PDB file of C-alpha atoms in Angstrom:
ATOM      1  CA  UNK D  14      -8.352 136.100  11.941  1.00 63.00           C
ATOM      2  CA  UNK D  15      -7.342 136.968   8.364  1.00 80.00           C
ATOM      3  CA  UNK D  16      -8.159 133.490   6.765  1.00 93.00           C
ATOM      4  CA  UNK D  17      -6.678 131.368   4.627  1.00 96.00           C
ATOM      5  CA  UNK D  18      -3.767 132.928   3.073  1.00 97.00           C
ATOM      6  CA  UNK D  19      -2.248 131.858   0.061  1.00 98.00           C
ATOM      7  CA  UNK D  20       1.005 133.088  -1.754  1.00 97.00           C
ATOM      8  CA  UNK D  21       1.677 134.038  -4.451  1.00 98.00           C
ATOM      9  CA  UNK D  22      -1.758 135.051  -5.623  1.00 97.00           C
ATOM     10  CA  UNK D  23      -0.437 135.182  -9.729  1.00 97.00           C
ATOM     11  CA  UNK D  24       2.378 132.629 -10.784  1.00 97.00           C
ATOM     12  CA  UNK D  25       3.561 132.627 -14.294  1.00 98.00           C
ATOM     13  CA  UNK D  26       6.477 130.489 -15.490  1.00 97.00           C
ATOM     14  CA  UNK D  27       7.757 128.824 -18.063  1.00 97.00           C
ATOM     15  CA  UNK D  28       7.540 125.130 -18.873  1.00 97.00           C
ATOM     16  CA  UNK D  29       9.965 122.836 -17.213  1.00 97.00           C
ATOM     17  CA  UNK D  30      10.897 125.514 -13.870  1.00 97.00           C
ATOM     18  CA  UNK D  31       9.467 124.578 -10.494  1.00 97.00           C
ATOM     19  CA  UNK D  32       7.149 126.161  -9.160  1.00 98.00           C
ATOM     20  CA  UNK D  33       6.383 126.330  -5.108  1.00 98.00           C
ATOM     21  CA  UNK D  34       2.414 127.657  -3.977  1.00 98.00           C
ATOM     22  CA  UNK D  35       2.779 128.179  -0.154  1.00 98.00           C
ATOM     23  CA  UNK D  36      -0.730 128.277   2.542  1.00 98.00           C
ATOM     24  CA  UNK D  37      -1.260 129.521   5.656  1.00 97.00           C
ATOM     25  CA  UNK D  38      -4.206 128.090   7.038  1.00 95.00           C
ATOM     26  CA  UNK D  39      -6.425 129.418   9.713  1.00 90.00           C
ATOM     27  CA  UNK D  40      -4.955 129.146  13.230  1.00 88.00           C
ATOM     28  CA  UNK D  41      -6.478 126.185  15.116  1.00 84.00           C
ATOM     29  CA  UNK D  42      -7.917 124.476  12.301  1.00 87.00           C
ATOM     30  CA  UNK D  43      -6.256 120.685  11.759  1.00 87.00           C
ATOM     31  CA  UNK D  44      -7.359 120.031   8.512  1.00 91.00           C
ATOM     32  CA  UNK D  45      -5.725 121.308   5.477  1.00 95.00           C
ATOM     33  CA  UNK D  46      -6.971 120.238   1.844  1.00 96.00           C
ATOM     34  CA  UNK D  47      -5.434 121.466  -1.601  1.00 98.00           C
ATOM     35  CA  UNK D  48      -7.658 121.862  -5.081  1.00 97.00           C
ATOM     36  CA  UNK D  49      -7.216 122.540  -8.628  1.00 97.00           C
ATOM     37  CA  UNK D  50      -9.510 124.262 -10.391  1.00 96.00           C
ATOM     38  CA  UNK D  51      -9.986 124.237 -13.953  1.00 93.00           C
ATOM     39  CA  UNK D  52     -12.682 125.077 -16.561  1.00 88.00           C
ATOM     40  CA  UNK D  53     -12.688 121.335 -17.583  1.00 86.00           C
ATOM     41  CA  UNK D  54     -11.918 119.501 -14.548  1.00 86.00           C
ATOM     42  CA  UNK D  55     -13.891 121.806 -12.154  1.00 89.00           C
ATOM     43  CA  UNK D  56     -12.669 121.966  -8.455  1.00 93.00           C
ATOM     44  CA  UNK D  57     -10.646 118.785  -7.811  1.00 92.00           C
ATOM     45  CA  UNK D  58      -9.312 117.679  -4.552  1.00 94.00           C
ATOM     46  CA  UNK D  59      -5.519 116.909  -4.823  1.00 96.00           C
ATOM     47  CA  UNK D  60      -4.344 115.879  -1.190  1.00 96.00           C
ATOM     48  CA  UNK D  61      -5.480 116.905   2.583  1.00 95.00           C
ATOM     49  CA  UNK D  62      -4.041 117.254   5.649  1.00 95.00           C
ATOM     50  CA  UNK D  63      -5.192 116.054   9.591  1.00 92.00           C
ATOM     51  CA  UNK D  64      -2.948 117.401  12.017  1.00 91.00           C
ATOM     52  CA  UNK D  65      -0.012 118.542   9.342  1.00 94.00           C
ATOM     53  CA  UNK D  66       0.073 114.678   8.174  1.00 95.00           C
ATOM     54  CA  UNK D  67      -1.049 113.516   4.881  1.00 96.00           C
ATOM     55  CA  UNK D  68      -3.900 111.816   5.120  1.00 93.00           C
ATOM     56  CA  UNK D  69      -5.427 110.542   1.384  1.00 92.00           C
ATOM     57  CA  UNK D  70      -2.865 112.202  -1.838  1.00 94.00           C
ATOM     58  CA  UNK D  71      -5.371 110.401  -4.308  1.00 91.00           C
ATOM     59  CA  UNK D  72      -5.752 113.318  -6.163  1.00 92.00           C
ATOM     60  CA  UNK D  73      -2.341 113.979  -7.014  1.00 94.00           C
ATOM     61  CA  UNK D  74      -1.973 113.876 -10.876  1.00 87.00           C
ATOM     62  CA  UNK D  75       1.767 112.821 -10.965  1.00 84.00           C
ATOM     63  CA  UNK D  76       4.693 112.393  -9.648  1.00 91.00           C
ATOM     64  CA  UNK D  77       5.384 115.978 -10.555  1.00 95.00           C
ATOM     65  CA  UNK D  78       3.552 117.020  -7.741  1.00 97.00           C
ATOM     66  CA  UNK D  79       4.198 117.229  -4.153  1.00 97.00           C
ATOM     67  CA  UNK D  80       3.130 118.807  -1.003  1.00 98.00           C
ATOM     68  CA  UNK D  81       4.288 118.729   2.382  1.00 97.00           C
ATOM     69  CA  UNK D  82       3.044 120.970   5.526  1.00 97.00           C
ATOM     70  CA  UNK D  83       6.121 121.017   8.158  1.00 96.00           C
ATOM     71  CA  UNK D  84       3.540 122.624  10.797  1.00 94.00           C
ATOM     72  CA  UNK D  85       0.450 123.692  11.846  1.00 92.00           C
ATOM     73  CA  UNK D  86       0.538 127.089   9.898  1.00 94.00           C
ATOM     74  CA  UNK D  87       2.490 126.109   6.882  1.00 96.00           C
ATOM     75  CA  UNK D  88       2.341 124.316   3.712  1.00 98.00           C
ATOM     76  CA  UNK D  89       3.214 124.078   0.323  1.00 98.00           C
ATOM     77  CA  UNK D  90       2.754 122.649  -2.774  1.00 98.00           C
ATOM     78  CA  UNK D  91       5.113 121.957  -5.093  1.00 98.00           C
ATOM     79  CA  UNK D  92       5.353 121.425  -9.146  1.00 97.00           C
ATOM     80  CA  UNK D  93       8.457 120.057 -10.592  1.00 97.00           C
ATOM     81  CA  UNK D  94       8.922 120.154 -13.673  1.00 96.00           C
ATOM     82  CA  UNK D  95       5.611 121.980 -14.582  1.00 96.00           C
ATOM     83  CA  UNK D  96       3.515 121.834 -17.665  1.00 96.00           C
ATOM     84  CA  UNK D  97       1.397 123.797 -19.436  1.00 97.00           C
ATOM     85  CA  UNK D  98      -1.212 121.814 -18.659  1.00 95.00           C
ATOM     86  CA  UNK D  99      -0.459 122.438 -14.857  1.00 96.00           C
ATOM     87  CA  UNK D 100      -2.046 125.958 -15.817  1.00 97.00           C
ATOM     88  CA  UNK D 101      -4.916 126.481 -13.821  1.00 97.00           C
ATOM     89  CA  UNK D 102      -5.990 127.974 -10.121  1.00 97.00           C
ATOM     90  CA  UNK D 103      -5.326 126.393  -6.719  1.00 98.00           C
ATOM     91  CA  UNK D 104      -7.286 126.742  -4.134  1.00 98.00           C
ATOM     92  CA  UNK D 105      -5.874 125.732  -0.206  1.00 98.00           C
ATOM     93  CA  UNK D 106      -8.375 125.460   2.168  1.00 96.00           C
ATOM     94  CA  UNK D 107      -8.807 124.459   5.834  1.00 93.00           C
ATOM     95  CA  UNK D 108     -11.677 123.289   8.575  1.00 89.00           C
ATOM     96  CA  UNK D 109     -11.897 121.871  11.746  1.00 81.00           C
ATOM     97  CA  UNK D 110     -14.096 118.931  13.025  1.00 66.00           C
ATOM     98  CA  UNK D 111     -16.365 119.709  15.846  1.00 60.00           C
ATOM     99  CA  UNK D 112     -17.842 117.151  17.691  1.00 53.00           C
ATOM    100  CA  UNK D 113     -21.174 115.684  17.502  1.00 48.00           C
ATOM    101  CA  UNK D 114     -22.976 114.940  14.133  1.00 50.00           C
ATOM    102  CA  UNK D 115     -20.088 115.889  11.066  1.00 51.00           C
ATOM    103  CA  UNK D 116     -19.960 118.987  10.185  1.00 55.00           C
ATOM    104  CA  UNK D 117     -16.700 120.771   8.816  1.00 76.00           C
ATOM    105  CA  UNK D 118     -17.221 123.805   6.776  1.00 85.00           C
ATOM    106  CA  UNK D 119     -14.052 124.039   4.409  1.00 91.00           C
ATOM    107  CA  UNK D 120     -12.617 127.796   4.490  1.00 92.00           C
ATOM    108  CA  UNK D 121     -11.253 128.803   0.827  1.00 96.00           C
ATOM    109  CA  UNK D 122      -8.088 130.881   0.694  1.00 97.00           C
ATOM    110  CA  UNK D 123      -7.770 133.656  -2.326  1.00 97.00           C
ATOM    111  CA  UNK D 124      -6.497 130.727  -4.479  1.00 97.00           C
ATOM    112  CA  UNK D 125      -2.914 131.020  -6.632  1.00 98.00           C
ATOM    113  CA  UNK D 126      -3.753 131.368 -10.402  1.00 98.00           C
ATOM    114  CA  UNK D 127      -0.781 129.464 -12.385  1.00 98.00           C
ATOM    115  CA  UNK D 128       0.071 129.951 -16.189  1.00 98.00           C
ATOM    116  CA  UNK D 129       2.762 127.617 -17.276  1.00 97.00           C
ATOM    117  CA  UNK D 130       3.605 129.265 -20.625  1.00 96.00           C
TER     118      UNK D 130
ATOM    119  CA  UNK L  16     -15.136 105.295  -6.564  1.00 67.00           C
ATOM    120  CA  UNK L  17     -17.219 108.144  -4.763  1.00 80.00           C
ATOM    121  CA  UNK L  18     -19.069 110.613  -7.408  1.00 89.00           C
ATOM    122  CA  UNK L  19     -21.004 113.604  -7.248  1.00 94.00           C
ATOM    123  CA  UNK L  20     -23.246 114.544 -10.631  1.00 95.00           C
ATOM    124  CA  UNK L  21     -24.302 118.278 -10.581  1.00 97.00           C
ATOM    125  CA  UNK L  22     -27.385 119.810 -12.948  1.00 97.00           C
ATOM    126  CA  UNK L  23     -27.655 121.810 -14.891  1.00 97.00           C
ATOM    127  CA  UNK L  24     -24.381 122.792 -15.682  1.00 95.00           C
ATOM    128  CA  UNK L  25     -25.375 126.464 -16.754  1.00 97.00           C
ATOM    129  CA  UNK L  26     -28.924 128.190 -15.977  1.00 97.00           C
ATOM    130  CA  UNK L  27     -30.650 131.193 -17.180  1.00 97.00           C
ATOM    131  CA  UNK L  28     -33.581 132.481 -15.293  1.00 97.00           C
ATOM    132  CA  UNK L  29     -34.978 136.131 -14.969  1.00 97.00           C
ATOM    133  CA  UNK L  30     -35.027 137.883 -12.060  1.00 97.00           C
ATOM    134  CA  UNK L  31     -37.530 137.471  -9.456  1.00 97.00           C
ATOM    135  CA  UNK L  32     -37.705 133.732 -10.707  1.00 97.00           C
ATOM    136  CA  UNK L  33     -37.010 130.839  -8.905  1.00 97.00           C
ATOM    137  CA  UNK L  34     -33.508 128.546  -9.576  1.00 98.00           C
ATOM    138  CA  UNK L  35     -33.243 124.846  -8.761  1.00 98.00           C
ATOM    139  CA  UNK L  36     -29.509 122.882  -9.108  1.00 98.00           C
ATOM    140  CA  UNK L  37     -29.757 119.321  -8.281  1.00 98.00           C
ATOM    141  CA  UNK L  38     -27.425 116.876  -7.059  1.00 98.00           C
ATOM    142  CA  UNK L  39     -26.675 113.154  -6.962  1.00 97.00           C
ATOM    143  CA  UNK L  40     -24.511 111.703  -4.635  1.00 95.00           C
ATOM    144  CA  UNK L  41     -23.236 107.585  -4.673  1.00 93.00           C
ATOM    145  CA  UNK L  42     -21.762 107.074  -1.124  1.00 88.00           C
ATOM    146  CA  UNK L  43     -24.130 105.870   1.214  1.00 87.00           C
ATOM    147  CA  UNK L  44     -22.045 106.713   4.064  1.00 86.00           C
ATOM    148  CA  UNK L  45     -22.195 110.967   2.906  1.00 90.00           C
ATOM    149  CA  UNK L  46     -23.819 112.669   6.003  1.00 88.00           C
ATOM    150  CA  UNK L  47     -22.964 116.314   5.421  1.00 89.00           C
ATOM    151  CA  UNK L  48     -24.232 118.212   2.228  1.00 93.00           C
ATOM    152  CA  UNK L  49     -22.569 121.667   1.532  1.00 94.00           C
ATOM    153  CA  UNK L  50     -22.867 124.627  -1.317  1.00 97.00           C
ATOM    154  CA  UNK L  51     -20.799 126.582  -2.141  1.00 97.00           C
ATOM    155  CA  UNK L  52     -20.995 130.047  -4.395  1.00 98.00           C
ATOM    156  CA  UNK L  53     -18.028 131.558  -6.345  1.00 97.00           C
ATOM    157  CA  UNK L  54     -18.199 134.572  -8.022  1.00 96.00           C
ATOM    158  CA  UNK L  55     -16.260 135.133 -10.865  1.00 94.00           C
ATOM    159  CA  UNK L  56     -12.247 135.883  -9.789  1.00 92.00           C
ATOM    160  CA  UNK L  57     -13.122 134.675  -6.192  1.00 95.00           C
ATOM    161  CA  UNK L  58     -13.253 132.119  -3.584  1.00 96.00           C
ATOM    162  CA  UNK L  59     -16.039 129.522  -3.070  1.00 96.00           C
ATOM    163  CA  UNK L  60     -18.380 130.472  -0.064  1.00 95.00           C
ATOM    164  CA  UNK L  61     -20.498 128.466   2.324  1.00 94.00           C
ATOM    165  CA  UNK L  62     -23.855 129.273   1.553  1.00 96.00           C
ATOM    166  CA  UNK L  63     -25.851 127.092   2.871  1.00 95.00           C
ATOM    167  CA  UNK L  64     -25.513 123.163   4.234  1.00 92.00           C
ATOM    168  CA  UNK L  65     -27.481 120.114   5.408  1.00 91.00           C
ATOM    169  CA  UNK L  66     -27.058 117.180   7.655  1.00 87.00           C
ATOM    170  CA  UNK L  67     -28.357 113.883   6.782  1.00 84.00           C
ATOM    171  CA  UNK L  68     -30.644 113.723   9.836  1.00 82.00           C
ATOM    172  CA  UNK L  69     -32.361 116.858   8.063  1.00 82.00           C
ATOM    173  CA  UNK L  70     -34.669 116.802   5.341  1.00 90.00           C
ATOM    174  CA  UNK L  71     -34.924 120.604   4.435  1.00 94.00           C
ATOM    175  CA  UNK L  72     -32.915 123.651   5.650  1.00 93.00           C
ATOM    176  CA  UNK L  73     -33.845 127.341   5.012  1.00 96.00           C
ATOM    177  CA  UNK L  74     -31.940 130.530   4.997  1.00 93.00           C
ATOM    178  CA  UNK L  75     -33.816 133.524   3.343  1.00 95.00           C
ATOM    179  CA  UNK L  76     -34.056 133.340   0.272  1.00 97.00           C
ATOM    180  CA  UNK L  77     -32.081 130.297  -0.384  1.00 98.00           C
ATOM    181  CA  UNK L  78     -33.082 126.321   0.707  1.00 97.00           C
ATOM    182  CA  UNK L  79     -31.763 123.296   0.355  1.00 97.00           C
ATOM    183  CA  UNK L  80     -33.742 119.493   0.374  1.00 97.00           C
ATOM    184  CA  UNK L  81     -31.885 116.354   1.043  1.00 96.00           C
ATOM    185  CA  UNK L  82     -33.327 112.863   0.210  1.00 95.00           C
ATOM    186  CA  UNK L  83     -31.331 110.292   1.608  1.00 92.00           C
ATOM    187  CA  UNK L  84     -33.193 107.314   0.253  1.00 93.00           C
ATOM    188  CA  UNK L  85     -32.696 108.526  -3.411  1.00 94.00           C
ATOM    189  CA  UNK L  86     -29.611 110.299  -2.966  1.00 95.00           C
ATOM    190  CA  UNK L  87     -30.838 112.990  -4.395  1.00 96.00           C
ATOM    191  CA  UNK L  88     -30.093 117.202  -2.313  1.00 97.00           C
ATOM    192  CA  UNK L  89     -31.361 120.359  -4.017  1.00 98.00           C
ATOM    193  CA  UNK L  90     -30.506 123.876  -4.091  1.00 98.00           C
ATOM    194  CA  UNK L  91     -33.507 126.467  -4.174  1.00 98.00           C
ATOM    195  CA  UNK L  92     -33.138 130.025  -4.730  1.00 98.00           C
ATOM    196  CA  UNK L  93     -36.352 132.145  -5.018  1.00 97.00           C
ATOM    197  CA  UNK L  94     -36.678 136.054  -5.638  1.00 97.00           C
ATOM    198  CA  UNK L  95     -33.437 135.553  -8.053  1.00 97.00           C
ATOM    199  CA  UNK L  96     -31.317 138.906  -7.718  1.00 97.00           C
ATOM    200  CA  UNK L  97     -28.432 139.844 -10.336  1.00 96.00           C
ATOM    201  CA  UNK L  98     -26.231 139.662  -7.324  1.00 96.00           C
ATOM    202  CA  UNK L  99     -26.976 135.697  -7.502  1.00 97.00           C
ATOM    203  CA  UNK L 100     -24.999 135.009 -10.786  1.00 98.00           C
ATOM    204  CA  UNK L 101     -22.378 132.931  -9.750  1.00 98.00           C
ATOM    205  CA  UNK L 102     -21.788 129.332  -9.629  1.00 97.00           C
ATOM    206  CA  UNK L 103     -22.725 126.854  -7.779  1.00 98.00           C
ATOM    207  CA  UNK L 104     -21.527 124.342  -6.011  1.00 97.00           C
ATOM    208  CA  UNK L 105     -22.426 121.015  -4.615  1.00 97.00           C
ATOM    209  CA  UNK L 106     -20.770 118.671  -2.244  1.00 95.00           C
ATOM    210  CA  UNK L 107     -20.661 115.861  -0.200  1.00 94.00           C
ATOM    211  CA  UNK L 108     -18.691 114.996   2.679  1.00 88.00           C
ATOM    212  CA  UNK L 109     -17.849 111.383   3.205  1.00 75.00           C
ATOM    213  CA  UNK L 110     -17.914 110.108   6.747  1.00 61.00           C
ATOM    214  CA  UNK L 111     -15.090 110.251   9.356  1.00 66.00           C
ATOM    215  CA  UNK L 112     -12.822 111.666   6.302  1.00 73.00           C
ATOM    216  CA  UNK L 113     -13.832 115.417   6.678  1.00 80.00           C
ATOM    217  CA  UNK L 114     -12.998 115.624   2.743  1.00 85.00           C
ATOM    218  CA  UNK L 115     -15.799 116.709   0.128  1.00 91.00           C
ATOM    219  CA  UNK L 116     -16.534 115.481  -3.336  1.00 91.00           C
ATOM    220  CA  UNK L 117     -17.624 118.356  -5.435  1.00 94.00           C
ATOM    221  CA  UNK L 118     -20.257 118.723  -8.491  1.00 95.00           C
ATOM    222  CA  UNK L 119     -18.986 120.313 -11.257  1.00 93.00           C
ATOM    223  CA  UNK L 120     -20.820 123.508 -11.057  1.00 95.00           C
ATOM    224  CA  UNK L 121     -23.851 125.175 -12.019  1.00 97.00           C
ATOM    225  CA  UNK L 122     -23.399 128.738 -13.681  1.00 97.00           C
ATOM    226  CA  UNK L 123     -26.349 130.570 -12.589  1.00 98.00           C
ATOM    227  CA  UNK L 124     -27.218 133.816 -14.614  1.00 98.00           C
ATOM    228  CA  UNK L 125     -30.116 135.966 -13.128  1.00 97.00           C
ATOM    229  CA  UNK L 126     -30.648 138.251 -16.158  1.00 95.00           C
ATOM    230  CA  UNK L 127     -32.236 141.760 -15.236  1.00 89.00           C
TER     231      UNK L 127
END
């Protein structure tokens, strides 16, 4: 399997444009999660996904942000309008629970580094 | 809400030395313990994890401790390499949700 894929793998835009971050998650996996990472904010969890349905979008910072994932294999995340502050890298990641005592090791794609100039 | 505290937040040692990060968890309910290294420009990697029905784990050079009363898990490296400098981090997976809460990070630098 080649992993978690993420496109693209460098955004830059300018402020105000939407911006769409798209994940391919490893086949068979149900869970799908999507993070921000910044230098001040560290990695934070923005929404996840059991079985392509949203399952706690908490960590969403705004309306601004949305994310949907239309199948098993597929999902995006989407910024609209975005902000400078918006600038930062996001990580998608998946897992799969097995059964027994919890245990679900979370599989990082390459992340999507976004400037929003 | 659920928190994880992570420290130190950056760590010098030499190498050959040992390196301890420490974590704090606040939901009872956690019951799976992971960590995570990123090295600079990449992904974070499973390193090493622990359930809560396990008080210590090994793996080489690297170890992790777990003390459920306190709420308290541990990192240790020993034999620090320069290929260690990364950083580190911490989580904890809250029950029947499969999602973590993450530390904020230890930067580890094993200086030659």
């Amino acid at each position: 399997d080649a992993g978690v894929i993420q496109s693209p793998r460098h955004e830059v835009t300018e402020m105000g444009q939407e911006v769409t971050l798209r994940c391919k998650p490893i086949s068979g996996h149900d869970y799908l999660f999507w993070y921000r990472q910044t230098m001040m904010r560290g990695l934070e969890l923005l929404i996840y996904f059991n079985n392509n349905v949203p399952i706690d979008d908490s960590g969403m910072p705004e309306d601004r942000f949305s994310a949907k994932m239309p199948n098993a294999s597929f999902s995006t995340l989407k910024i609209q309008p975005s902000e400078p502050r918006d600038s930062a890298v996001y990580f998608c990641a998946s897992s799969y629970p097995l059964t027994g005592p919890a245990r679900n090791e979370q599989f990082f794609g390459p992340g999507t580094r976004l400037t929003v100039l | 809400g659920e928190n994880v505290e992570q420290h130190p937040s950056t760590l010098s040692v030499q190498e050959g030395d040992s390196a301890v990060i420490k974590c704090t968890y606040s939901d009872s309910a956690s019951n799976y313990f992971p960590w995570y290294k990123q090295e600079l420009g990449k992904r974070p990697q499973l390193i090493i994890d622990i359930r809560s029905n396990v008080g210590e784990k090994k793996d080489q050079r690297i170890a992790v401790t777990l003390n459920k009363t306190a709420k308290h898990f541990s990192l240790h490296i020993t034999e620090t390499q320069p290929e260690d400098s990364a950083v580190y981090f911490c989580a904890a997976s809250i029950e029947r949700t499969y999602k973590y809460i993450f530390g904020t990070g230890t930067r580890l630098k094993v200086l030659a």
